[in-house]
mmCIF file of C-alpha atoms in Angstrom:
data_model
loop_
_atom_site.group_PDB
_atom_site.id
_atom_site.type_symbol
_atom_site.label_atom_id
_atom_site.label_comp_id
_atom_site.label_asym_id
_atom_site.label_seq_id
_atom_site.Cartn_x
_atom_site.Cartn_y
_atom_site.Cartn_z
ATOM 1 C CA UNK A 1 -60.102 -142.408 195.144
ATOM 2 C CA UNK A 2 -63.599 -143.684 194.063
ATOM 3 C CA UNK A 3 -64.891 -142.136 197.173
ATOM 4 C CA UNK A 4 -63.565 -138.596 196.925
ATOM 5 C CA UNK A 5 -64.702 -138.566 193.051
ATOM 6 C CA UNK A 6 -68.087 -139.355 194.570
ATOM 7 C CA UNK A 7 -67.879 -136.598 197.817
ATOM 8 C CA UNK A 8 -66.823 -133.998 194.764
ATOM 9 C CA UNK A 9 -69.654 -132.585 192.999
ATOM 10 C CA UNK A 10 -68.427 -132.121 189.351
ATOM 11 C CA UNK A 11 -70.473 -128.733 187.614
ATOM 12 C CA UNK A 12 -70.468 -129.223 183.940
ATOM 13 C CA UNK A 13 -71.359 -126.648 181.406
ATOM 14 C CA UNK A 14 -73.604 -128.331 178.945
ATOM 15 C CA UNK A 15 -72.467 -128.485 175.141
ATOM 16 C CA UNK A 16 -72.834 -125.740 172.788
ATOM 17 C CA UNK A 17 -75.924 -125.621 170.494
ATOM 18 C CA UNK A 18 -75.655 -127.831 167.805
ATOM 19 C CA UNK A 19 -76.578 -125.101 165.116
ATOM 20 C CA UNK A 20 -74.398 -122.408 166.841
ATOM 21 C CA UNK A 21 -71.544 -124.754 166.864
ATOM 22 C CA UNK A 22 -71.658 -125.555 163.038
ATOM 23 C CA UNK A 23 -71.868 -121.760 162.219
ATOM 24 C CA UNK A 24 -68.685 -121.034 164.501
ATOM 25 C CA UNK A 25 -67.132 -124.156 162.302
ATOM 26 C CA UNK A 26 -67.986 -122.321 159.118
ATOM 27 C CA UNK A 27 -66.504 -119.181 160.575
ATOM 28 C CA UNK A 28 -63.369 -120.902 161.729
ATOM 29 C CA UNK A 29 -63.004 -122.329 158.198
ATOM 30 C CA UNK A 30 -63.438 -118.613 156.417
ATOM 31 C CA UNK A 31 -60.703 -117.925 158.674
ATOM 32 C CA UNK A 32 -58.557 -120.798 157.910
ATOM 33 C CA UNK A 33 -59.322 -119.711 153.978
ATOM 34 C CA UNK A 34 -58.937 -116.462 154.144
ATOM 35 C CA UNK A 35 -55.463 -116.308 156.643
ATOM 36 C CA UNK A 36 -53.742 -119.281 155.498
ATOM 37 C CA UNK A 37 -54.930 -120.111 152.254
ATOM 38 C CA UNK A 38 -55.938 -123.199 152.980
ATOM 39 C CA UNK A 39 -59.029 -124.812 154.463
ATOM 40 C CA UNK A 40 -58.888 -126.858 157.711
ATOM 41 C CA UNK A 41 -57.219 -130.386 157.933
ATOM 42 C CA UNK A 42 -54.896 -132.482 160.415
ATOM 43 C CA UNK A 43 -53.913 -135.302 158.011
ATOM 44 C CA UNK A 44 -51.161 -133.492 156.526
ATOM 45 C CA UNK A 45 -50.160 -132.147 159.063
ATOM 46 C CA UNK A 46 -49.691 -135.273 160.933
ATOM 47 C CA UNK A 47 -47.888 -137.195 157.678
ATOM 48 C CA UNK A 48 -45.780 -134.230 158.371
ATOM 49 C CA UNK A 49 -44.631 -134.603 161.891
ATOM 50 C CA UNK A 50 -44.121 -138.702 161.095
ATOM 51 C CA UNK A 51 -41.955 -136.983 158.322
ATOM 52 C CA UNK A 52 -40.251 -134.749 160.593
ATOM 53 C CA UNK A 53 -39.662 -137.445 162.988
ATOM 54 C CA UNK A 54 -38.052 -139.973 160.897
ATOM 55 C CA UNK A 55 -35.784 -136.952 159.357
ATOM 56 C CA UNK A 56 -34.681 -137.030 163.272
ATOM 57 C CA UNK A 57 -33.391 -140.804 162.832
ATOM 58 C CA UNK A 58 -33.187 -141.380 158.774
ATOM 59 C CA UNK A 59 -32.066 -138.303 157.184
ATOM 60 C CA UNK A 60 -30.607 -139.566 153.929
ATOM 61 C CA UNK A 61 -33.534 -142.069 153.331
ATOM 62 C CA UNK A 62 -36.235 -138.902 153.866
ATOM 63 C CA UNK A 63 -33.817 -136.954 151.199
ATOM 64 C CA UNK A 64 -33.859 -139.844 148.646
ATOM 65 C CA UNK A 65 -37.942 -140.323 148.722
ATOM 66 C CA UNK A 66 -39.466 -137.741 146.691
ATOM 67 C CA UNK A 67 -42.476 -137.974 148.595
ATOM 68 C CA UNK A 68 -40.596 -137.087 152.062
ATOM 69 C CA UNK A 69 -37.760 -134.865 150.301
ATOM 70 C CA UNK A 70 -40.842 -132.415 149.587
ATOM 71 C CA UNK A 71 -41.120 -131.429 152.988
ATOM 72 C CA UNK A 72 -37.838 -132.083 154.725
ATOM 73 C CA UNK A 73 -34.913 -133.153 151.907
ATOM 74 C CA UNK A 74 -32.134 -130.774 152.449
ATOM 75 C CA UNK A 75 -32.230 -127.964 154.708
ATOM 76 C CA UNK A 76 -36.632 -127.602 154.463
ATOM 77 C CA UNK A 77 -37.994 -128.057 157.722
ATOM 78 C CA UNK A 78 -41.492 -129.997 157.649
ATOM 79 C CA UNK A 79 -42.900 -128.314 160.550
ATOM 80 C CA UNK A 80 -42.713 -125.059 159.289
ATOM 81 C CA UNK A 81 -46.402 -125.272 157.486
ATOM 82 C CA UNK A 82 -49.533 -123.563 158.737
ATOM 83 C CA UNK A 83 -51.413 -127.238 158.865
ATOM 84 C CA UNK A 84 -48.784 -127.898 162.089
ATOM 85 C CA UNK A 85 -49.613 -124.850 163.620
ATOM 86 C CA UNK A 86 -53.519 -125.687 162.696
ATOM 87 C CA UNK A 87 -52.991 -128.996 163.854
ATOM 88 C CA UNK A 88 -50.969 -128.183 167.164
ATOM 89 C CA UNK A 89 -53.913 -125.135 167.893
ATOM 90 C CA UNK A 90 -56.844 -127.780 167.415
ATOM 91 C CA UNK A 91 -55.338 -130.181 170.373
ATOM 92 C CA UNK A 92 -54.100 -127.208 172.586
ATOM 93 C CA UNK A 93 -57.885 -125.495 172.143
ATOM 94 C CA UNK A 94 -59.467 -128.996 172.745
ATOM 95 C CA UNK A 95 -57.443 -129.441 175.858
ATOM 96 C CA UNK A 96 -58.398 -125.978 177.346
ATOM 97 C CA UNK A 97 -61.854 -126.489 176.518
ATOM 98 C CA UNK A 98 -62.159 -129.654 178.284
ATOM 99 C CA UNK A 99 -60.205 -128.059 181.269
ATOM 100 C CA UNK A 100 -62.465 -125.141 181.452
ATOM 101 C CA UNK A 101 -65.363 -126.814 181.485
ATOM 102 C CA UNK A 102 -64.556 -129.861 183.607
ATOM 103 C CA UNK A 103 -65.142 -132.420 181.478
ATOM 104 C CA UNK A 104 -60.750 -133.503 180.888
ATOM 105 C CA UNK A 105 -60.711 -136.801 181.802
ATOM 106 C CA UNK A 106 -59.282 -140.331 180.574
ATOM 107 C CA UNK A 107 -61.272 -142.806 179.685
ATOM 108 C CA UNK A 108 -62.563 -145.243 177.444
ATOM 109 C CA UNK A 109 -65.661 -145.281 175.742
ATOM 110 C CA UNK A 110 -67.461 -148.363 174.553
ATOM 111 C CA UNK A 111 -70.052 -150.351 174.471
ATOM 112 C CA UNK A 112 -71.017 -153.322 177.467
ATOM 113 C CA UNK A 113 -70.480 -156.557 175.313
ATOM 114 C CA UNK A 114 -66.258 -155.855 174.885
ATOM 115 C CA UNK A 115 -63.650 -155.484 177.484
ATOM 116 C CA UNK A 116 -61.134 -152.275 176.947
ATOM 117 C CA UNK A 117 -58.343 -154.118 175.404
ATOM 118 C CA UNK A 118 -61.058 -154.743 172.593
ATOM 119 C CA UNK A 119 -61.818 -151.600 172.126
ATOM 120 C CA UNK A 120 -58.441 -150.222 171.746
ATOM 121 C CA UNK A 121 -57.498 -152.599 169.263
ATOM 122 C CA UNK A 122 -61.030 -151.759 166.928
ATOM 123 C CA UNK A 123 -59.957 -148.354 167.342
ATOM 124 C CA UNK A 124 -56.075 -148.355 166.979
ATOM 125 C CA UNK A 125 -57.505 -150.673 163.435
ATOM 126 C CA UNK A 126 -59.963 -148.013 162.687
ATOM 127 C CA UNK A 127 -57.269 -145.367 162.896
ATOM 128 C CA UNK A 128 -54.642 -147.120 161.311
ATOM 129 C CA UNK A 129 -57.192 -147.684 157.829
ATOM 130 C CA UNK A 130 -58.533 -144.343 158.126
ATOM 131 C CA UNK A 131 -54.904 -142.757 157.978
ATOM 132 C CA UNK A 132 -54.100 -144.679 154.955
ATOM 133 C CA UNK A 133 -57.294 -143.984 153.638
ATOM 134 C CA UNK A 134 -56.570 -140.003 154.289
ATOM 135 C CA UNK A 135 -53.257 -140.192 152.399
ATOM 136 C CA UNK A 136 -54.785 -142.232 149.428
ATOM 137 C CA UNK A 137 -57.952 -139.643 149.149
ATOM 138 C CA UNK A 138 -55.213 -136.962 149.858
ATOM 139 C CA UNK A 139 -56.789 -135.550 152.974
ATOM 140 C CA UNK A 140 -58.974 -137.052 155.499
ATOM 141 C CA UNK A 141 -63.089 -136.055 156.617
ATOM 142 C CA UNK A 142 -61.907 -132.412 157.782
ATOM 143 C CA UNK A 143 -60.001 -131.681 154.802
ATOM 144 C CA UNK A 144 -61.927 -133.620 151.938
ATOM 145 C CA UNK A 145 -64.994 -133.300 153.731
ATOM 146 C CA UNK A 146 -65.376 -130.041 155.263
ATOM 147 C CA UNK A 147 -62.631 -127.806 153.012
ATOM 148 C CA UNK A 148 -63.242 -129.674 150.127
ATOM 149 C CA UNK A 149 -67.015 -129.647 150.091
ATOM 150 C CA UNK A 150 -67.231 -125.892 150.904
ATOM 151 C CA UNK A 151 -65.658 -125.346 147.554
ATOM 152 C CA UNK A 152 -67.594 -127.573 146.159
ATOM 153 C CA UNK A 153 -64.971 -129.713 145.098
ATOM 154 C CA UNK A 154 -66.707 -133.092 143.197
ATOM 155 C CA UNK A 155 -63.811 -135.049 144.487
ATOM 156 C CA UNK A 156 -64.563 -133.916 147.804
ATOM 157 C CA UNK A 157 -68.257 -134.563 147.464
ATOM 158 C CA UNK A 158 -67.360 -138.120 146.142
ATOM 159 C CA UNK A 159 -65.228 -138.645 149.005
ATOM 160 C CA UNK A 160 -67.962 -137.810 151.746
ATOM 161 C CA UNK A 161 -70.292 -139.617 150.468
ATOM 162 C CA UNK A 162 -68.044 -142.590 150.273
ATOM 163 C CA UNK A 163 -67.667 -142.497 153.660
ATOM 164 C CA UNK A 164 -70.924 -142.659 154.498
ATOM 165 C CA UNK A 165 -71.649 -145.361 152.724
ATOM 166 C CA UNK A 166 -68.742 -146.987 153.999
ATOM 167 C CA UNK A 167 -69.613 -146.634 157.225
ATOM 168 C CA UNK A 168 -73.446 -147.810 156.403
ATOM 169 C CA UNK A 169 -72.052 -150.838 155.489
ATOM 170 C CA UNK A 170 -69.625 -151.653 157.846
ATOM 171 C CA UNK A 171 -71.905 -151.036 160.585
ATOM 172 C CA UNK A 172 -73.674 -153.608 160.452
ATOM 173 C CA UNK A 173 -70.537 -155.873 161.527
ATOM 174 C CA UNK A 174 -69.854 -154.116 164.684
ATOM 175 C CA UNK A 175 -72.989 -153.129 165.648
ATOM 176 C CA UNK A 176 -72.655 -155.770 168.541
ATOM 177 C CA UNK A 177 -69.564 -153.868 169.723
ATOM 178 C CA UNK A 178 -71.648 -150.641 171.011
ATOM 179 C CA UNK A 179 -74.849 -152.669 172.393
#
């Protein structure tokens, strides 16, 4: 297998301009604004298909929570939001675009000093806090961040830079992780 990924020459198109890419974003999120009503965001959307899932297996406990019963108690289905839609366009636009430009692949990146297992544990962890992090700041970098901060929302503004300096901080501890 090695050998025929080395006999195939792989043609990559290089990445989009930095500057062009960040004005397509703000386009996209216009968009998003001005067809939904909304800005952009996949934390929500994803509480909502964990919601949607355990309505599959735990009906009556999802109608008893408030929290859950807001999006599936009853008859209300929780996919049926525009974040799902956003959410389930954003992977299925990723995908192509990796496809079409050869670059779809699975792999793992990381640093030399840790073995894969390592890696997948730091960033199952890092996941795991930034999810409950997204549901405490009631959205996560994309919709605090980006949505938030283009309506200049001082919550939102909080909220990014909180991250940053968050992740100033914690840097220094796994530095040795990527070198």
């Amino acid at each position: 297998m090695g050998d025929l990924m080395n006999a195939v020459t792989v043609i990559k198109k290089p990445y989009i301009n930095p500057y062009l890419g960040g004005t397509l974003l703000g386009v996209v999120l216009f968009l998003a604004f001005y067809i939904t009503g909304n800005g952009l965001g996949a934390s929500g959307a994803i509480n909502q298909l964990q919601v949607a899932m355990l309505d599959l297996v735990a009906s009556n406990h999802v109608d008893r929570v408030a929290y859950m019963a807001q999006w599936a108690g009853g008859d209300r289905n929780p996919l049926a939001n525009t974040g799902v839609f956003m959410l389930a366009g954003t992977f299925l636009g990723g995908l192509l675009s990796g496809w079409v430009h050869r670059r779809l692949k699975v792999e793992i990146q990381k640093g030399p000093q840790i073995t894969n297992r390592t890696r997948l544990i730091m960033a199952f962890t890092g996941g795991t806090i930034m999810g409950f992090g997204a549901r405490f700041a009631r959205g996560c970098t994309s919709g605090q961040a980006l949505s938030g901060g283009a309506v200049l929302s001082v919550g939102s503004w909080v909220f990014m830079l909180c991250v940053f300096a968050g992740g100033y901080v914690v840097a220094w501890f796994v530095r040795k992780l990527w070198t």
